Amino acid sequence: KTNAIAALLTPMLRGIYKEQTSRTPIMLYAANQPGTGKDYLANITGIVYSGIAAEETPLVDGSNVYNEEFRKKVLARAISGHTRYHSANNRGHLDSVALEQTNTNTQITDRKLGTTNDLSYPNIIEFSLSANIGFTYTRDFARRCIIINQFSSVENVNKRKFQNPDLHNWIKENRSKILGALYTLIKYWIKND
């Protein structure tokens, strides 16, 4: 729960970092079984800050790691000014130098497609991934991530009942209140530090 709240607060904290491009951990939403709501939870951050839930394809889907595709998508995100990148439903073993390097670097630099020209943009993107038990990763990735563990003991996750079955829409309708509450929490935290 603490790590999930940290994931929600992190984008707002960027405004008080010493540098706008200070790097933050990758948020890994991990679960013991499919259907626990990893991506649903991860997308709450996107809805709060931009009004949309957006997911990218997996970086690894078993034996294939999509480093080149990831680099192209991240550059496109940087060009368009997006500040979030969530890769959903990863499977297998993640060994992505591209992700590790991009998460660490303060600049996103890559070749513009179809040319020999390099483009460079400040790296203000927050990265997150989701995966189920069985997903493994390198020690370098482990050093760069915070794990948000989810667990469901329910045999059929589709039979669960929720107090608010349309949480994403509720968040969209109450974004200003949520952002105000997060701002108030951070302001109180700084004031009493």
Backbone as JSON Lines, residues from 0, in Angstrom:
{"i":0,"aa":"K","n":[0.83,-1.2,0.0],"ca":[0.0,0.0,0.0],"c":[0.87,1.26,0.0]}
{"i":1,"aa":"T","n":[1.92,1.24,0.81],"ca":[2.84,2.39,0.88],"c":[3.46,2.67,-0.49]}
{"i":2,"aa":"N","n":[3.9,1.62,-1.17],"ca":[4.54,1.79,-2.48],"c":[3.54,2.28,-3.53]}
{"i":3,"aa":"A","n":[2.29,1.83,-3.44],"ca":[1.26,2.3,-4.38],"c":[0.99,3.79,-4.17]}
{"i":4,"aa":"I","n":[0.98,4.23,-2.92],"ca":[0.79,5.66,-2.63],"c":[2.01,6.45,-3.13]}
{"i":5,"aa":"A","n":[3.19,5.89,-2.94],"ca":[4.41,6.55,-3.45],"c":[4.34,6.72,-4.97]}
{"i":6,"aa":"A","n":[3.83,5.7,-5.66],"ca":[3.7,5.79,-7.13],"c":[2.76,6.91,-7.51]}
{"i":7,"aa":"L","n":[1.71,7.11,-6.73],"ca":[0.75,8.18,-7.01],"c":[1.33,9.56,-6.7]}
{"i":8,"aa":"L","n":[2.15,9.66,-5.68],"ca":[2.74,10.95,-5.29],"c":[3.93,11.37,-6.15]}
{"i":9,"aa":"T","n":[4.68,10.41,-6.67],"ca":[5.95,10.69,-7.35],"c":[5.84,11.73,-8.47]}
{"i":10,"aa":"P","n":[4.86,11.65,-9.38],"ca":[4.82,12.68,-10.44],"c":[4.66,14.09,-9.91]}
{"i":11,"aa":"M","n":[3.92,14.27,-8.84],"ca":[3.74,15.62,-8.3],"c":[5.01,16.1,-7.6]}
{"i":12,"aa":"L","n":[5.77,15.2,-7.04],"ca":[7.01,15.57,-6.36],"c":[8.08,16.08,-7.32]}
{"i":13,"aa":"R","n":[7.97,15.7,-8.6],"ca":[8.97,16.13,-9.58],"c":[9.15,17.65,-9.58]}
{"i":14,"aa":"G","n":[8.1,18.37,-9.28],"ca":[8.18,19.83,-9.26],"c":[9.05,20.39,-8.15]}
{"i":15,"aa":"I","n":[9.37,19.59,-7.13],"ca":[10.22,20.1,-6.05],"c":[11.61,19.46,-6.03]}
{"i":16,"aa":"Y","n":[11.88,18.61,-7.01],"ca":[13.22,18.03,-7.09],"c":[14.22,19.11,-7.45]}
{"i":17,"aa":"K","n":[15.48,18.88,-7.09],"ca":[16.54,19.84,-7.41],"c":[16.61,20.06,-8.92]}
{"i":18,"aa":"E","n":[16.47,19.0,-9.69],"ca":[16.46,19.07,-11.16],"c":[15.17,18.44,-11.67]}
{"i":19,"aa":"Q","n":[14.55,19.04,-12.67],"ca":[13.33,18.49,-13.27],"c":[13.56,17.08,-13.81]}
{"i":20,"aa":"T","n":[14.78,16.79,-14.21],"ca":[15.1,15.49,-14.81],"c":[15.66,14.49,-13.79]}
{"i":21,"aa":"S","n":[15.53,14.79,-12.49],"ca":[15.97,13.81,-11.48],"c":[15.26,12.49,-11.74]}
{"i":22,"aa":"R","n":[15.97,11.42,-11.61],"ca":[15.4,10.11,-11.95],"c":[14.71,9.48,-10.75]}
{"i":23,"aa":"T","n":[13.64,8.78,-11.04],"ca":[12.83,8.12,-10.02],"c":[12.81,6.62,-10.31]}
{"i":24,"aa":"P","n":[12.47,5.82,-9.3],"ca":[12.44,4.37,-9.53],"c":[11.35,3.95,-10.52]}
{"i":25,"aa":"I","n":[11.56,2.82,-11.15],"ca":[10.54,2.19,-11.98],"c":[9.56,1.52,-11.01]}
{"i":26,"aa":"M","n":[8.28,1.7,-11.22],"ca":[7.28,1.05,-10.39],"c":[6.89,-0.28,-11.04]}
{"i":27,"aa":"L","n":[7.1,-1.37,-10.32],"ca":[6.74,-2.7,-10.81],"c":[5.51,-3.19,-10.07]}
{"i":28,"aa":"Y","n":[4.39,-3.29,-10.79],"ca":[3.14,-3.81,-10.24],"c":[3.15,-5.31,-10.45]}
{"i":29,"aa":"A","n":[3.33,-6.06,-9.36],"ca":[3.49,-7.52,-9.44],"c":[2.34,-8.19,-8.69]}
{"i":30,"aa":"A","n":[1.87,-9.33,-9.23],"ca":[0.74,-10.03,-8.6],"c":[0.93,-11.53,-8.62]}
{"i":31,"aa":"N","n":[0.2,-12.19,-7.75],"ca":[0.29,-13.64,-7.65],"c":[-0.56,-14.36,-8.7]}
{"i":32,"aa":"Q","n":[-1.45,-13.64,-9.39],"ca":[-2.26,-14.26,-10.44],"c":[-2.84,-13.2,-11.37]}
{"i":33,"aa":"P","n":[-3.22,-13.62,-12.58],"ca":[-3.85,-12.67,-13.51],"c":[-5.18,-12.16,-12.95]}
{"i":34,"aa":"G","n":[-5.54,-10.95,-13.34],"ca":[-6.84,-10.4,-12.97],"c":[-6.9,-9.72,-11.63]}
{"i":35,"aa":"T","n":[-5.75,-9.53,-10.99],"ca":[-5.76,-8.88,-9.67],"c":[-5.92,-7.36,-9.77]}
{"i":36,"aa":"G","n":[-5.71,-6.8,-10.94],"ca":[-5.89,-5.36,-11.13],"c":[-4.6,-4.56,-11.17]}
{"i":37,"aa":"K","n":[-3.52,-5.2,-11.61],"ca":[-2.21,-4.51,-11.67],"c":[-2.28,-3.28,-12.55]}
{"i":38,"aa":"D","n":[-2.75,-3.46,-13.78],"ca":[-2.78,-2.33,-14.72],"c":[-3.88,-1.33,-14.35]}
{"i":39,"aa":"Y","n":[-4.96,-1.83,-13.78],"ca":[-6.02,-0.94,-13.31],"c":[-5.46,0.0,-12.24]}
{"i":40,"aa":"L","n":[-4.69,-0.57,-11.31],"ca":[-4.05,0.24,-10.27],"c":[-3.01,1.18,-10.86]}
{"i":41,"aa":"A","n":[-2.17,0.68,-11.74],"ca":[-1.11,1.5,-12.35],"c":[-1.7,2.68,-13.11]}
{"i":42,"aa":"N","n":[-2.84,2.47,-13.75],"ca":[-3.43,3.52,-14.57],"c":[-4.12,4.61,-13.76]}
{"i":43,"aa":"I","n":[-4.3,4.4,-12.47],"ca":[-4.85,5.46,-11.62],"c":[-3.93,6.68,-11.67]}
{"i":44,"aa":"T","n":[-2.63,6.45,-11.63],"ca":[-1.67,7.56,-11.71],"c":[-1.85,8.35,-13.0]}
{"i":45,"aa":"G","n":[-1.98,7.63,-14.11],"ca":[-2.18,8.31,-15.4],"c":[-3.46,9.13,-15.43]}
{"i":46,"aa":"I","n":[-4.53,8.58,-14.89],"ca":[-5.81,9.29,-14.88],"c":[-5.73,10.53,-14.01]}
{"i":47,"aa":"V","n":[-5.11,10.42,-12.85],"ca":[-5.01,11.57,-11.94],"c":[-4.25,12.71,-12.61]}
{"i":48,"aa":"Y","n":[-3.13,12.42,-13.27],"ca":[-2.28,13.5,-13.81],"c":[-2.61,13.93,-15.23]}
{"i":49,"aa":"S","n":[-3.15,13.03,-16.05],"ca":[-3.41,13.43,-17.44],"c":[-4.84,13.18,-17.89]}
{"i":50,"aa":"G","n":[-5.62,12.52,-17.07],"ca":[-7.02,12.27,-17.42],"c":[-7.23,11.01,-18.24]}
{"i":51,"aa":"I","n":[-6.13,10.29,-18.56],"ca":[-6.28,9.07,-19.38],"c":[-5.49,7.9,-18.79]}
{"i":52,"aa":"A","n":[-6.01,6.72,-19.03],"ca":[-5.3,5.49,-18.69],"c":[-4.64,4.99,-19.97]}
{"i":53,"aa":"A","n":[-3.34,4.9,-19.97],"ca":[-2.62,4.5,-21.19],"c":[-1.65,3.38,-20.86]}
{"i":54,"aa":"E","n":[-1.69,2.34,-21.68],"ca":[-0.78,1.21,-21.5],"c":[-0.02,0.94,-22.78]}
{"i":55,"aa":"E","n":[1.22,0.55,-22.63],"ca":[2.04,0.12,-23.75],"c":[2.15,-1.4,-23.73]}
{"i":56,"aa":"T","n":[2.58,-1.95,-24.84],"ca":[2.77,-3.39,-24.95],"c":[3.9,-3.84,-24.03]}
{"i":57,"aa":"P","n":[4.01,-5.14,-23.76],"ca":[5.08,-5.62,-22.88],"c":[6.47,-5.35,-23.45]}
{"i":58,"aa":"L","n":[7.43,-5.13,-22.55],"ca":[8.83,-5.05,-22.95],"c":[9.38,-6.44,-23.2]}
{"i":59,"aa":"V","n":[8.82,-7.42,-22.48],"ca":[9.23,-8.81,-22.64],"c":[7.97,-9.67,-22.61]}
{"i":60,"aa":"D","n":[7.86,-10.59,-23.58],"ca":[6.66,-11.44,-23.65],"c":[7.03,-12.92,-23.67]}
{"i":61,"aa":"G","n":[7.93,-13.3,-22.84],"ca":[8.41,-14.68,-22.82],"c":[9.88,-14.67,-23.14]}
{"i":62,"aa":"S","n":[10.22,-14.99,-24.37],"ca":[11.63,-15.02,-24.75],"c":[12.08,-13.78,-25.5]}
{"i":63,"aa":"N","n":[11.16,-12.91,-25.9],"ca":[11.51,-11.73,-26.69],"c":[11.53,-10.47,-25.82]}
{"i":64,"aa":"V","n":[12.64,-9.74,-25.88],"ca":[12.74,-8.44,-25.22],"c":[12.77,-7.39,-26.33]}
{"i":65,"aa":"Y","n":[11.85,-6.43,-26.26],"ca":[11.68,-5.46,-27.34],"c":[12.4,-4.15,-27.04]}
{"i":66,"aa":"N","n":[13.73,-4.19,-27.02],"ca":[14.52,-3.0,-26.72],"c":[14.35,-1.92,-27.79]}
{"i":67,"aa":"E","n":[14.43,-2.29,-29.06],"ca":[14.33,-1.29,-30.14],"c":[12.96,-0.63,-30.16]}
{"i":68,"aa":"E","n":[11.91,-1.43,-30.02],"ca":[10.55,-0.88,-30.01],"c":[10.37,0.04,-28.81]}
{"i":69,"aa":"F","n":[10.9,-0.36,-27.67],"ca":[10.83,0.47,-26.47],"c":[11.51,1.82,-26.71]}
{"i":70,"aa":"R","n":[12.72,1.8,-27.27],"ca":[13.46,3.04,-27.52],"c":[12.66,3.98,-28.43]}
{"i":71,"aa":"K","n":[12.05,3.43,-29.48],"ca":[11.26,4.25,-30.41],"c":[10.06,4.88,-29.7]}
{"i":72,"aa":"K","n":[9.38,4.07,-28.88],"ca":[8.2,4.57,-28.18],"c":[8.57,5.64,-27.16]}
{"i":73,"aa":"V","n":[9.68,5.43,-26.44],"ca":[10.1,6.41,-25.44],"c":[10.48,7.73,-26.11]}
{"i":74,"aa":"L","n":[11.19,7.67,-27.22],"ca":[11.54,8.9,-27.93],"c":[10.27,9.62,-28.38]}
{"i":75,"aa":"A","n":[9.3,8.87,-28.89],"ca":[8.03,9.48,-29.31],"c":[7.33,10.14,-28.12]}
{"i":76,"aa":"R","n":[7.38,9.48,-26.96],"ca":[6.79,10.06,-25.76],"c":[7.5,11.35,-25.37]}
{"i":77,"aa":"A","n":[8.82,11.34,-25.44],"ca":[9.59,12.53,-25.08],"c":[9.28,13.68,-26.03]}
{"i":78,"aa":"I","n":[9.19,13.39,-27.33],"ca":[8.89,14.42,-28.33],"c":[7.53,15.05,-28.05]}
{"i":79,"aa":"S","n":[6.55,14.21,-27.71],"ca":[5.18,14.71,-27.51],"c":[4.94,15.27,-26.11]}
{"i":80,"aa":"G","n":[5.95,15.18,-25.23],"ca":[5.82,15.76,-23.9],"c":[5.13,14.89,-22.87]}
{"i":81,"aa":"H","n":[4.92,13.62,-23.19],"ca":[4.29,12.72,-22.21],"c":[5.24,12.47,-21.04]}
{"i":82,"aa":"T","n":[4.67,12.27,-19.88],"ca":[5.48,12.09,-18.67],"c":[5.31,10.72,-18.03]}
{"i":83,"aa":"R","n":[4.64,9.81,-18.74],"ca":[4.38,8.49,-18.16],"c":[4.5,7.41,-19.23]}
{"i":84,"aa":"Y","n":[5.06,6.26,-18.82],"ca":[5.18,5.1,-19.71],"c":[4.92,3.85,-18.88]}
{"i":85,"aa":"H","n":[3.79,3.18,-19.16],"ca":[3.44,1.96,-18.44],"c":[3.4,0.78,-19.41]}
{"i":86,"aa":"S","n":[4.23,-0.21,-19.17],"ca":[4.3,-1.42,-19.98],"c":[3.51,-2.53,-19.27]}
{"i":87,"aa":"A","n":[2.45,-3.01,-19.91],"ca":[1.54,-3.96,-19.27],"c":[1.85,-5.41,-19.63]}
{"i":88,"aa":"N","n":[1.54,-6.29,-18.68],"ca":[1.55,-7.75,-18.89],"c":[2.88,-8.32,-19.37]}
{"i":89,"aa":"N","n":[3.94,-7.99,-18.7],"ca":[5.26,-8.54,-19.03],"c":[5.36,-9.99,-18.55]}
{"i":90,"aa":"R","n":[6.07,-10.81,-19.34],"ca":[6.23,-12.23,-19.02],"c":[7.65,-12.66,-19.33]}
{"i":91,"aa":"G","n":[8.15,-13.61,-18.54],"ca":[9.48,-14.15,-18.81],"c":[10.55,-13.44,-18.01]}
{"i":92,"aa":"H","n":[11.73,-13.29,-18.62],"ca":[12.87,-12.66,-17.95],"c":[13.19,-11.33,-18.62]}
{"i":93,"aa":"L","n":[13.16,-10.26,-17.86],"ca":[13.46,-8.93,-18.38],"c":[14.95,-8.65,-18.24]}
{"i":94,"aa":"D","n":[15.59,-8.47,-19.37],"ca":[17.0,-8.08,-19.43],"c":[17.07,-6.97,-20.46]}
{"i":95,"aa":"S","n":[16.67,-5.77,-20.06],"ca":[16.55,-4.65,-20.99],"c":[17.52,-3.53,-20.63]}
{"i":96,"aa":"V","n":[18.63,-3.51,-21.33],"ca":[19.6,-2.43,-21.15],"c":[18.95,-1.1,-21.53]}
{"i":97,"aa":"A","n":[18.08,-1.12,-22.53],"ca":[17.42,0.11,-22.97],"c":[16.58,0.71,-21.85]}
{"i":98,"aa":"L","n":[15.8,-0.1,-21.15],"ca":[14.99,0.4,-20.04],"c":[15.86,0.88,-18.89]}
{"i":99,"aa":"E","n":[16.86,0.08,-18.54],"ca":[17.73,0.45,-17.42],"c":[18.45,1.76,-17.7]}
{"i":100,"aa":"Q","n":[18.97,1.9,-18.91],"ca":[19.7,3.11,-19.28],"c":[18.76,4.31,-19.35]}
{"i":101,"aa":"T","n":[17.6,4.13,-19.96],"ca":[16.66,5.24,-20.1],"c":[16.17,5.72,-18.76]}
{"i":102,"aa":"N","n":[15.91,4.79,-17.85],"ca":[15.43,5.19,-16.53],"c":[16.49,5.95,-15.75]}
{"i":103,"aa":"T","n":[17.76,5.7,-16.02],"ca":[18.84,6.35,-15.29],"c":[19.25,7.69,-15.9]}
{"i":104,"aa":"N","n":[19.19,7.8,-17.22],"ca":[19.66,9.01,-17.91],"c":[18.73,10.2,-17.71]}
{"i":105,"aa":"T","n":[19.3,11.38,-17.63],"ca":[18.5,12.6,-17.51],"c":[18.05,13.13,-18.87]}
{"i":106,"aa":"Q","n":[18.61,12.59,-19.94],"ca":[18.21,12.97,-21.31],"c":[17.78,11.71,-22.06]}
{"i":107,"aa":"I","n":[16.78,11.86,-22.9],"ca":[16.4,10.79,-23.82],"c":[16.96,11.18,-25.17]}
{"i":108,"aa":"T","n":[17.92,10.41,-25.64],"ca":[18.6,10.7,-26.9],"c":[18.53,9.49,-27.79]}
{"i":109,"aa":"D","n":[18.11,9.68,-29.02],"ca":[18.05,8.58,-29.99],"c":[18.01,9.17,-31.39]}
{"i":110,"aa":"R","n":[18.19,8.28,-32.35],"ca":[18.2,8.7,-33.75],"c":[16.77,8.89,-34.24]}
{"i":111,"aa":"K","n":[16.55,9.99,-34.96],"ca":[15.25,10.24,-35.58],"c":[15.08,9.22,-36.7]}
{"i":112,"aa":"L","n":[13.92,8.56,-36.72],"ca":[13.68,7.53,-37.73],"c":[13.86,8.06,-39.14]}
{"i":113,"aa":"G","n":[14.55,7.28,-39.96],"ca":[14.76,7.63,-41.36],"c":[15.87,8.63,-41.61]}
{"i":114,"aa":"T","n":[16.6,9.03,-40.55],"ca":[17.68,10.0,-40.72],"c":[18.9,9.54,-39.92]}
{"i":115,"aa":"T","n":[19.96,10.32,-40.04],"ca":[21.15,10.07,-39.21],"c":[21.25,11.1,-38.09]}
{"i":116,"aa":"N","n":[20.19,11.89,-37.91],"ca":[20.17,12.94,-36.89],"c":[19.72,12.4,-35.54]}
{"i":117,"aa":"D","n":[20.45,12.79,-34.49],"ca":[20.06,12.43,-33.14],"c":[19.17,13.52,-32.55]}
{"i":118,"aa":"L","n":[18.17,13.09,-31.78],"ca":[17.3,14.0,-31.06],"c":[17.53,13.8,-29.58]}
{"i":119,"aa":"S","n":[17.42,14.87,-28.8],"ca":[17.63,14.76,-27.36],"c":[16.6,15.62,-26.62]}
{"i":120,"aa":"Y","n":[15.97,15.01,-25.6],"ca":[14.93,15.67,-24.82],"c":[15.17,15.4,-23.34]}
{"i":121,"aa":"P","n":[14.76,16.34,-22.47],"ca":[14.88,16.08,-21.03],"c":[14.04,14.86,-20.65]}
{"i":122,"aa":"N","n":[14.57,14.0,-19.8],"ca":[13.87,12.79,-19.4],"c":[13.03,13.08,-18.15]}
{"i":123,"aa":"I","n":[11.75,13.35,-18.37],"ca":[10.83,13.59,-17.27],"c":[9.76,12.49,-17.22]}
{"i":124,"aa":"I","n":[10.05,11.36,-17.83],"ca":[9.09,10.25,-17.9],"c":[9.21,9.36,-16.66]}
{"i":125,"aa":"E","n":[8.05,9.02,-16.1],"ca":[7.96,8.05,-15.01],"c":[7.65,6.7,-15.65]}
{"i":126,"aa":"F","n":[8.41,5.66,-15.29],"ca":[8.24,4.34,-15.9],"c":[7.6,3.37,-14.91]}
{"i":127,"aa":"S","n":[6.72,2.52,-15.45],"ca":[6.14,1.43,-14.65],"c":[5.87,0.23,-15.55]}
{"i":128,"aa":"L","n":[5.82,-0.94,-14.9],"ca":[5.55,-2.2,-15.6],"c":[4.61,-3.03,-14.74]}
{"i":129,"aa":"S","n":[3.95,-3.99,-15.38],"ca":[3.16,-4.96,-14.62],"c":[3.54,-6.37,-15.04]}
{"i":130,"aa":"A","n":[3.42,-7.31,-14.1],"ca":[3.75,-8.71,-14.36],"c":[3.19,-9.58,-13.25]}
{"i":131,"aa":"N","n":[3.04,-10.87,-13.55],"ca":[2.59,-11.85,-12.56],"c":[3.77,-12.67,-12.06]}
{"i":132,"aa":"I","n":[3.49,-13.5,-11.04],"ca":[4.5,-14.4,-10.5],"c":[5.13,-15.18,-11.65]}
{"i":133,"aa":"G","n":[6.43,-15.39,-11.56],"ca":[7.18,-16.06,-12.61],"c":[8.01,-15.09,-13.43]}
{"i":134,"aa":"F","n":[7.67,-13.8,-13.35],"ca":[8.42,-12.75,-14.03],"c":[9.74,-12.55,-13.28]}
{"i":135,"aa":"T","n":[10.84,-12.57,-14.0],"ca":[12.15,-12.35,-13.39],"c":[12.85,-11.2,-14.1]}
{"i":136,"aa":"Y","n":[13.92,-10.71,-13.47],"ca":[14.62,-9.55,-14.03],"c":[16.04,-9.52,-13.51]}
{"i":137,"aa":"T","n":[16.85,-8.66,-14.12],"ca":[18.27,-8.55,-13.78],"c":[18.45,-7.82,-12.45]}
{"i":138,"aa":"R","n":[19.63,-7.96,-11.89],"ca":[19.96,-7.22,-10.66],"c":[19.97,-5.72,-10.91]}
{"i":139,"aa":"D","n":[20.39,-5.31,-12.12],"ca":[20.38,-3.88,-12.44],"c":[18.96,-3.32,-12.44]}
{"i":140,"aa":"F","n":[18.0,-4.09,-12.96],"ca":[16.61,-3.65,-12.93],"c":[16.12,-3.58,-11.48]}
{"i":141,"aa":"A","n":[16.44,-4.6,-10.69],"ca":[16.01,-4.65,-9.29],"c":[16.46,-3.42,-8.52]}
{"i":142,"aa":"R","n":[17.66,-2.92,-8.81],"ca":[18.19,-1.73,-8.15],"c":[17.41,-0.46,-8.53]}
{"i":143,"aa":"R","n":[16.73,-0.52,-9.65],"ca":[16.05,0.66,-10.17],"c":[14.54,0.63,-9.95]}
{"i":144,"aa":"C","n":[14.03,-0.35,-9.21],"ca":[12.58,-0.44,-9.11],"c":[12.07,-0.52,-7.68]}
{"i":145,"aa":"I","n":[10.81,-0.18,-7.56],"ca":[10.04,-0.37,-6.34],"c":[8.9,-1.3,-6.71]}
{"i":146,"aa":"I","n":[8.7,-2.33,-5.89],"ca":[7.68,-3.33,-6.2],"c":[6.4,-3.03,-5.43]}
{"i":147,"aa":"I","n":[5.3,-3.02,-6.17],"ca":[3.97,-2.86,-5.6],"c":[3.31,-4.23,-5.72]}
{"i":148,"aa":"N","n":[3.36,-5.0,-4.63],"ca":[2.83,-6.36,-4.64],"c":[1.32,-6.36,-4.43]}
{"i":149,"aa":"Q","n":[0.65,-7.16,-5.25],"ca":[-0.78,-7.37,-5.1],"c":[-1.02,-8.87,-4.92]}
{"i":150,"aa":"F","n":[-1.95,-9.18,-4.05],"ca":[-2.23,-10.59,-3.78],"c":[-3.74,-10.79,-3.71]}
{"i":151,"aa":"S","n":[-4.21,-11.83,-4.38],"ca":[-5.62,-12.2,-4.29],"c":[-5.69,-13.69,-3.98]}
{"i":152,"aa":"S","n":[-6.43,-14.01,-2.92],"ca":[-6.62,-15.42,-2.56],"c":[-7.91,-15.97,-3.15]}
{"i":153,"aa":"V","n":[-8.65,-15.12,-3.85],"ca":[-9.91,-15.54,-4.47],"c":[-9.62,-16.43,-5.66]}
{"i":154,"aa":"E","n":[-10.28,-17.57,-5.72],"ca":[-10.05,-18.5,-6.84],"c":[-10.49,-17.9,-8.17]}
{"i":155,"aa":"N","n":[-11.67,-17.28,-8.19],"ca":[-12.17,-16.66,-9.42],"c":[-12.19,-15.14,-9.2]}
{"i":156,"aa":"V","n":[-11.17,-14.46,-9.68],"ca":[-11.05,-13.01,-9.44],"c":[-12.19,-12.23,-10.08]}
{"i":157,"aa":"N","n":[-12.83,-12.78,-11.08],"ca":[-13.94,-12.08,-11.74],"c":[-15.21,-12.02,-10.89]}
{"i":158,"aa":"K","n":[-15.26,-12.77,-9.8],"ca":[-16.44,-12.77,-8.93],"c":[-16.3,-11.78,-7.77]}
{"i":159,"aa":"R","n":[-15.2,-11.04,-7.72],"ca":[-15.02,-10.08,-6.63],"c":[-16.03,-8.94,-6.76]}
{"i":160,"aa":"K","n":[-16.42,-8.39,-5.63],"ca":[-17.33,-7.23,-5.58],"c":[-16.56,-6.05,-5.01]}
{"i":161,"aa":"F","n":[-16.75,-4.88,-5.63],"ca":[-16.02,-3.68,-5.21],"c":[-16.98,-2.62,-4.71]}
{"i":162,"aa":"Q","n":[-16.53,-1.86,-3.73],"ca":[-17.33,-0.75,-3.21],"c":[-17.62,0.26,-4.31]}
{"i":163,"aa":"N","n":[-16.63,0.52,-5.15],"ca":[-16.8,1.42,-6.29],"c":[-16.39,0.66,-7.55]}
{"i":164,"aa":"P","n":[-17.34,0.04,-8.25],"ca":[-16.99,-0.79,-9.4],"c":[-16.49,0.0,-10.63]}
{"i":165,"aa":"D","n":[-16.64,1.33,-10.6],"ca":[-16.15,2.16,-11.72],"c":[-15.2,3.23,-11.18]}
{"i":166,"aa":"L","n":[-14.14,2.76,-10.51],"ca":[-13.2,3.66,-9.85],"c":[-12.54,4.63,-10.83]}
{"i":167,"aa":"H","n":[-12.17,4.16,-12.02],"ca":[-11.51,5.04,-12.99],"c":[-12.38,6.24,-13.35]}
{"i":168,"aa":"N","n":[-13.67,6.02,-13.58],"ca":[-14.56,7.14,-13.91],"c":[-14.71,8.08,-12.72]}
{"i":169,"aa":"W","n":[-14.79,7.51,-11.51],"ca":[-14.89,8.35,-10.31],"c":[-13.66,9.24,-10.21]}
{"i":170,"aa":"I","n":[-12.49,8.68,-10.48],"ca":[-11.25,9.45,-10.42],"c":[-11.26,10.57,-11.46]}
{"i":171,"aa":"K","n":[-11.72,10.26,-12.68],"ca":[-11.81,11.29,-13.72],"c":[-12.7,12.45,-13.27]}
{"i":172,"aa":"E","n":[-13.82,12.11,-12.64],"ca":[-14.77,13.13,-12.2],"c":[-14.26,13.93,-11.0]}
{"i":173,"aa":"N","n":[-13.31,13.38,-10.26],"ca":[-12.82,14.02,-9.04],"c":[-11.33,14.35,-9.09]}
{"i":174,"aa":"R","n":[-10.77,14.47,-10.29],"ca":[-9.34,14.73,-10.44],"c":[-8.88,15.97,-9.69]}
{"i":175,"aa":"S","n":[-9.63,17.05,-9.78],"ca":[-9.2,18.29,-9.12],"c":[-9.13,18.12,-7.61]}
{"i":176,"aa":"K","n":[-10.07,17.39,-7.03],"ca":[-10.04,17.15,-5.59],"c":[-8.86,16.26,-5.2]}
{"i":177,"aa":"I","n":[-8.6,15.25,-6.01],"ca":[-7.49,14.33,-5.72],"c":[-6.17,15.08,-5.82]}
{"i":178,"aa":"L","n":[-5.99,15.86,-6.89],"ca":[-4.76,16.64,-7.05],"c":[-4.59,17.63,-5.91]}
{"i":179,"aa":"G","n":[-5.7,18.26,-5.48],"ca":[-5.65,19.18,-4.35],"c":[-5.24,18.48,-3.06]}
{"i":180,"aa":"A","n":[-5.76,17.26,-2.86],"ca":[-5.41,16.5,-1.66],"c":[-3.94,16.1,-1.68]}
{"i":181,"aa":"L","n":[-3.44,15.68,-2.83],"ca":[-2.03,15.32,-2.95],"c":[-1.14,16.54,-2.7]}
{"i":182,"aa":"Y","n":[-1.53,17.68,-3.28],"ca":[-0.78,18.92,-3.08],"c":[-0.75,19.3,-1.6]}
{"i":183,"aa":"T","n":[-1.9,19.2,-0.94],"ca":[-2.0,19.53,0.48],"c":[-1.11,18.62,1.31]}
{"i":184,"aa":"L","n":[-1.11,17.34,1.0],"ca":[-0.27,16.38,1.73],"c":[1.21,16.73,1.59]}
{"i":185,"aa":"I","n":[1.63,17.03,0.35],"ca":[3.04,17.37,0.11],"c":[3.4,18.69,0.78]}
{"i":186,"aa":"K","n":[2.51,19.67,0.7],"ca":[2.75,20.97,1.33],"c":[2.9,20.81,2.85]}
{"i":187,"aa":"Y","n":[2.05,20.01,3.45],"ca":[2.1,19.75,4.89],"c":[3.42,19.04,5.24]}
{"i":188,"aa":"W","n":[3.78,18.09,4.42],"ca":[5.01,17.32,4.62],"c":[6.23,18.24,4.6]}
{"i":189,"aa":"I","n":[6.3,19.14,3.61],"ca":[7.43,20.08,3.49],"c":[7.44,21.05,4.67]}
{"i":190,"aa":"K","n":[6.29,21.57,5.02],"ca":[6.17,22.53,6.11],"c":[6.64,21.95,7.44]}
{"i":191,"aa":"N","n":[6.39,20.68,7.64],"ca":[6.71,20.05,8.92],"c":[7.98,19.2,8.88]}
{"i":192,"aa":"D","n":[8.79,19.39,7.86],"ca":[10.04,18.64,7.73],"c":[11.1,19.18,8.66]}
